[in-house]
Short mmCIF file of C-alpha atoms in Angstrom, two decimals:
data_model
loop_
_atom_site.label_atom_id
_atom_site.label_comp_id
_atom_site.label_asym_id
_atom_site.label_seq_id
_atom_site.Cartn_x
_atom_site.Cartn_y
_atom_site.Cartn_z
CA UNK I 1 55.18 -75.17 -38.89
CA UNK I 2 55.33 -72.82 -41.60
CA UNK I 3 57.86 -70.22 -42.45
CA UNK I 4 58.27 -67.68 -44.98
CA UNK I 5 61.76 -66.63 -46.82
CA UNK I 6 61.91 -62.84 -48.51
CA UNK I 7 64.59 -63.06 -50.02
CA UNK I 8 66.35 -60.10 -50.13
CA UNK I 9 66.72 -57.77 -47.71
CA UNK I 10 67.00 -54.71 -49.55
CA UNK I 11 65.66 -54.25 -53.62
CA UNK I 12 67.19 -50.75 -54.40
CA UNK I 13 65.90 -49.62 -58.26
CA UNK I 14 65.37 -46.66 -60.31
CA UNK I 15 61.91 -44.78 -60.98
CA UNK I 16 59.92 -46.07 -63.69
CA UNK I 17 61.83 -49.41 -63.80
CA UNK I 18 60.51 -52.84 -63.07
CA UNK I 19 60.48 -54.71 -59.78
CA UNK I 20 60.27 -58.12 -58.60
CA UNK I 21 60.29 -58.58 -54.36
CA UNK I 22 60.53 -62.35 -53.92
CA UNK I 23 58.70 -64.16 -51.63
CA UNK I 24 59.29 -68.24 -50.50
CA UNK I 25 57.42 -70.09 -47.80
CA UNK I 26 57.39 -73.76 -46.79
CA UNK I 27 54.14 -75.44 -45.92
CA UNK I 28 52.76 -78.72 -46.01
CA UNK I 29 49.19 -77.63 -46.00
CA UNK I 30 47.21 -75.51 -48.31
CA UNK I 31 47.84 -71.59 -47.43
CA UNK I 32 46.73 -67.96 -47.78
CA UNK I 33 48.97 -65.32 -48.91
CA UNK I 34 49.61 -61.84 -48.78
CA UNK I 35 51.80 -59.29 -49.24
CA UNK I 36 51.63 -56.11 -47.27
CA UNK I 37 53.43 -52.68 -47.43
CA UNK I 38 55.07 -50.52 -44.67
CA UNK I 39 55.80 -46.75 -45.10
CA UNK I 40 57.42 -44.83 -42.76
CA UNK I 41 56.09 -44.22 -38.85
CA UNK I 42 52.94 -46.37 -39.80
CA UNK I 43 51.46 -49.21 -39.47
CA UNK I 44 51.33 -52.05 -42.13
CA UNK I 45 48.72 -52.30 -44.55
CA UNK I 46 47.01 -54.81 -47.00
CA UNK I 47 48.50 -55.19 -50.46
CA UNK I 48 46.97 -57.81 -51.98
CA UNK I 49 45.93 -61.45 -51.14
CA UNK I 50 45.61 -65.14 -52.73
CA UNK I 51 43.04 -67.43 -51.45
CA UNK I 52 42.17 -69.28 -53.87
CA UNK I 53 41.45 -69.21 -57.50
CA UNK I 54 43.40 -67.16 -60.16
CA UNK I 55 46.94 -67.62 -59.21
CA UNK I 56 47.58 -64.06 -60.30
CA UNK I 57 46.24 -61.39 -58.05
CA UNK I 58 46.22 -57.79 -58.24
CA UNK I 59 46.53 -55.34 -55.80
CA UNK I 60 46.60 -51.95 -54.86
CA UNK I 61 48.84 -49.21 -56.51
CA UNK I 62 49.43 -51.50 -59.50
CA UNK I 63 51.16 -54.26 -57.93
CA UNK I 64 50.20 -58.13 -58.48
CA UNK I 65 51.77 -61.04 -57.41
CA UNK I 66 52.05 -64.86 -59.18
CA UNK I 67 51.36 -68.03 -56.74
CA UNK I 68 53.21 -70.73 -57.83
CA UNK I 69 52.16 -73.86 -55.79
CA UNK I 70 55.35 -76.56 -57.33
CA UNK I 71 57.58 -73.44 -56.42
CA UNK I 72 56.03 -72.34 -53.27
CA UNK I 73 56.34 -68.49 -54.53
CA UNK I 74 54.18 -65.65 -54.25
CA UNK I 75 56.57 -63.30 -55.83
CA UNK I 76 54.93 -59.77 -55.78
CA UNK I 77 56.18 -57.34 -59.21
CA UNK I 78 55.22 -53.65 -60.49
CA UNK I 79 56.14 -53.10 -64.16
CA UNK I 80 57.19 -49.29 -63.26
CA UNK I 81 57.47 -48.10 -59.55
CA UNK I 82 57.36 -44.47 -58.36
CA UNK I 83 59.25 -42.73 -55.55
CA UNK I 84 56.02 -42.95 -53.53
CA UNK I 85 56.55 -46.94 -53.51
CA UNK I 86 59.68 -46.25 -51.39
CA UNK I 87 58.62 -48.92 -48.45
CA UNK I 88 59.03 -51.80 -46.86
CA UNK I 89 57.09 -55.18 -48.15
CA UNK I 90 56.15 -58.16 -45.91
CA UNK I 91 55.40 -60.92 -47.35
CA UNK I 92 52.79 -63.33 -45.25
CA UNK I 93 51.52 -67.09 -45.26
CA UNK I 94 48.12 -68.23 -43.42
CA UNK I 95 47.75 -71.96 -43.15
CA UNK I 96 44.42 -73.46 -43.58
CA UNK I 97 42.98 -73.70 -40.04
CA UNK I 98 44.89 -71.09 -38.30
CA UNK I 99 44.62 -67.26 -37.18
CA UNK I 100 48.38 -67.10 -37.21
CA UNK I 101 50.13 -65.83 -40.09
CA UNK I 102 53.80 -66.07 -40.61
CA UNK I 103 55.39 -63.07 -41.78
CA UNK I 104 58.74 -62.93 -43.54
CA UNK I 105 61.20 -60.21 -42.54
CA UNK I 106 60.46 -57.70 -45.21
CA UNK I 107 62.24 -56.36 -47.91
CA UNK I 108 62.89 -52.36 -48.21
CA UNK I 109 62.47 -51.28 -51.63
CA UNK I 110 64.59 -48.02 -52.58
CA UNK I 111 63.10 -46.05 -55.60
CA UNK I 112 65.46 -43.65 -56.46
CA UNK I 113 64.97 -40.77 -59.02
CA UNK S 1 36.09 -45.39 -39.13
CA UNK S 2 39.76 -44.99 -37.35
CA UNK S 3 39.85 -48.87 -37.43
CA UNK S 4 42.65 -49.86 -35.17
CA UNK S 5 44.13 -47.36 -32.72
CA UNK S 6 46.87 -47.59 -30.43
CA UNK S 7 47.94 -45.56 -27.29
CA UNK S 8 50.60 -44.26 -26.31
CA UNK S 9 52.75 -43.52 -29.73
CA UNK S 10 55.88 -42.81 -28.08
CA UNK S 11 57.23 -43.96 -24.71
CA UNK S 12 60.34 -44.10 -22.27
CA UNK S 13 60.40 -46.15 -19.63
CA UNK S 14 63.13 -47.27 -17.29
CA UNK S 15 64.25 -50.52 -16.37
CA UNK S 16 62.08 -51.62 -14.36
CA UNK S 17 59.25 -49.57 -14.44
CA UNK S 18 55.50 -51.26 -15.75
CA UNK S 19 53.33 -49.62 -18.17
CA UNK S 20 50.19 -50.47 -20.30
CA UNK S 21 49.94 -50.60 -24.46
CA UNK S 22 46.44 -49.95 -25.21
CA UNK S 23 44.57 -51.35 -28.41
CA UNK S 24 41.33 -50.84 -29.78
CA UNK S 25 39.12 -51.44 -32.86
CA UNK S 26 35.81 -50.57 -34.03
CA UNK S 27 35.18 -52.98 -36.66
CA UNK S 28 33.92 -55.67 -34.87
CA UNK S 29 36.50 -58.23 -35.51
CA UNK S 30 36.72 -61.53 -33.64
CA UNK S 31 40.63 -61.79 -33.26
CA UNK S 32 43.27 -59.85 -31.94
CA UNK S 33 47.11 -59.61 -32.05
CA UNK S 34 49.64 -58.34 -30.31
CA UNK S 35 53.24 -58.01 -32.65
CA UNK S 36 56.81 -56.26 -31.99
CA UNK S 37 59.32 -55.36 -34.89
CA UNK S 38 62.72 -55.03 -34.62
CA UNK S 39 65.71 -53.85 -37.34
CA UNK S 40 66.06 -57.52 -39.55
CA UNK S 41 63.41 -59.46 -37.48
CA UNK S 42 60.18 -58.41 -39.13
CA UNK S 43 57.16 -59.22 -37.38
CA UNK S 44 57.44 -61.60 -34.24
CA UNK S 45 53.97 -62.42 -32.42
CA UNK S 46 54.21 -61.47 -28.60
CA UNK S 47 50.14 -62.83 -27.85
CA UNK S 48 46.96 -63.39 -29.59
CA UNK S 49 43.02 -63.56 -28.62
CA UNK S 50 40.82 -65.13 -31.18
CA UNK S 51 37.93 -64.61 -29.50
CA UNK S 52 36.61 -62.52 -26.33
CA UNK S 53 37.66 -64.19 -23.25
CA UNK S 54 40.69 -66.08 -24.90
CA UNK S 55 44.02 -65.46 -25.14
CA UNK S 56 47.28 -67.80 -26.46
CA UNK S 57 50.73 -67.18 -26.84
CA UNK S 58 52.85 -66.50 -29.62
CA UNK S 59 56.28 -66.73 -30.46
CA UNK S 60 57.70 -64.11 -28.01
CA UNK S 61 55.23 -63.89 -24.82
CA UNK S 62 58.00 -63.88 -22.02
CA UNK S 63 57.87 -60.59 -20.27
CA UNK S 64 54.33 -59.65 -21.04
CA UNK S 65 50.89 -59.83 -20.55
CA UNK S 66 47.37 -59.47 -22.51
CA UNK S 67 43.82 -58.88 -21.43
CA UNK S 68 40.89 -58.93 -24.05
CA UNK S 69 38.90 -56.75 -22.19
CA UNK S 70 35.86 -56.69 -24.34
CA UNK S 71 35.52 -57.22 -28.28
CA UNK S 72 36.91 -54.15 -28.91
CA UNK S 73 39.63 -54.03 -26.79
CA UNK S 74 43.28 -56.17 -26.47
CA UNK S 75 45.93 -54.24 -23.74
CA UNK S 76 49.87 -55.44 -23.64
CA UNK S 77 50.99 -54.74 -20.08
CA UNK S 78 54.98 -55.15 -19.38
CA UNK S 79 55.08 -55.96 -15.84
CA UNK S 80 58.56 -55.07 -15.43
CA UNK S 81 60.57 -53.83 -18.65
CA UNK S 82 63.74 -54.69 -19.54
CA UNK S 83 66.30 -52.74 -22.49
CA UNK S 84 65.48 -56.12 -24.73
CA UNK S 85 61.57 -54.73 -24.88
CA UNK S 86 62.95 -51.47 -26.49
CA UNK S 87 60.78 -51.91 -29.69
CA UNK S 88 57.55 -51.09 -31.53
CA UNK S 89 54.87 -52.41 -31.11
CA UNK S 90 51.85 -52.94 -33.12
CA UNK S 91 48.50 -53.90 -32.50
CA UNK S 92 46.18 -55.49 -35.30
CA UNK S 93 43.04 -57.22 -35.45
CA UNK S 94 41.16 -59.58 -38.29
CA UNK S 95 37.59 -60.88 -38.70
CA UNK S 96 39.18 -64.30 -38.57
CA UNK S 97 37.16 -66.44 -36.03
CA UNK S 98 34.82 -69.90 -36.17
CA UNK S 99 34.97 -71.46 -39.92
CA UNK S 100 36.79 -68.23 -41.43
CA UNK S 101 40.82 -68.38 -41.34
CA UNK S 102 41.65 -66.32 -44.86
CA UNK S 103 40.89 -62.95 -42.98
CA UNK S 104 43.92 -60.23 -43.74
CA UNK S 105 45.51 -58.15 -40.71
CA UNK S 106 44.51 -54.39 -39.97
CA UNK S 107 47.21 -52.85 -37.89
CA UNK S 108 47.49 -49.85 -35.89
CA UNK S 109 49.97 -47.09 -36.34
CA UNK S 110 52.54 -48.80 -33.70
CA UNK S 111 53.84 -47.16 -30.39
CA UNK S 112 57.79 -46.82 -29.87
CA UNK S 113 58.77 -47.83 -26.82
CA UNK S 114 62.08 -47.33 -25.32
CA UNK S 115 63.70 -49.09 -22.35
CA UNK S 116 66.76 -47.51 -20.79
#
């Protein structure tokens, strides 16, 4: 069985400044990952996604994340966030062959002004 | 398209008392899922249905129930809630089904449900 480490809890950081939400997961098959974004009273939504291929992917609102296979990362980074980025960020692992993805349990990222 | 919707938003139940989470999607997606999130838990899987007709457990089933009425449609029924099911609750579906397991999650807005 797979699992999926995030780890840290809480990433607080100023506006315009860099971020890095770290992501680990532990799987002995070949997976897909993504990382998905939670604001306030809704739903989760799609960030961006590695299936195969480039092992840097870019998502929405300027975020990308790196796969690194021999470190079993998919760390997820904005070079400047905004005040709107002010979320919560899962961070989730498909193995080949299943429906089930295992999701981490988040990370709240603070963007204060 | 409203994708994946959810009824009720908000509900109170008492211990005790039964009730019905409703889920539906209109994009035509093969599987179905069935999720709570508490504080510092993240995302636990309560049921799944990858496919009309089928359901599985997940991670956290004891408690509740699923029907995959149609395609479209996945319901949660607590048969008897307890204070441990105070929660929310989201639906999501994924086109994931046959050959194809890469498919991401759509989610529904969640409903809040509080046991006292």
């Amino acid at each position: 069985a797979q699992s999926v480490t995030q780890l840290d809890s809480q990433v607080p950081v100023f506006e315009e400044a860099p971020v890095e939400l770290r992501c680990n997961y532990s799987s002995s098959v070949s997976v897909y990952l993504f990382w998905y974004v939670q604001y306030p009273n809704q739903g989760l939504q799609l960030l961006l996604k590695y299936l195969s291929g480039s092992t840097l992917v870019k998502g929405i609102n300027g975020f990308e994340a790196e796969f690194n296979k021999s470190q079993t990362s998919f760390h997820l980074r904005k070079p400047s966030v905004h005040i709107s980025d002010t979320a919560e960020y899962f961070c989730a692992v498909s193995p080949g062959g299943s429906y089930i993805p295992t999701f981490g349990r988040g990370t709240s990222l603070i963007v204060h002004p | 398209n409203a994708g994946v919707t959810q009824t009720p938003k908000f509900q109170v139940l008492k211990t005790g008392q039964s009730m019905t989470l409703q889920c539906a999607q209109d994009m035509n997606h093969n599987s179905m899922y069935w999720y709570r999130q508490d504080p510092g838990m993240g995302l636990r899987l309560i049921y799944y249905s990858a496919s009309e007709g089928t359901t599985d457990k997940g991670e956290v089933p004891n408690g509740y129930n699923v029907s995959r009425l149609n395609k479209r449609e996945f319901s949660l029924r607590l048969e008897s809630a307890a204070p441990s099911q105070t929660s929310v609750y989201f639906c999501a579906s994924s086109e994931a089904g046959g050959s194809s397991y890469n498919s991401p999650l759509h989610f529904g807005n969640g409903t809040r449900l509080t046991v006292t």
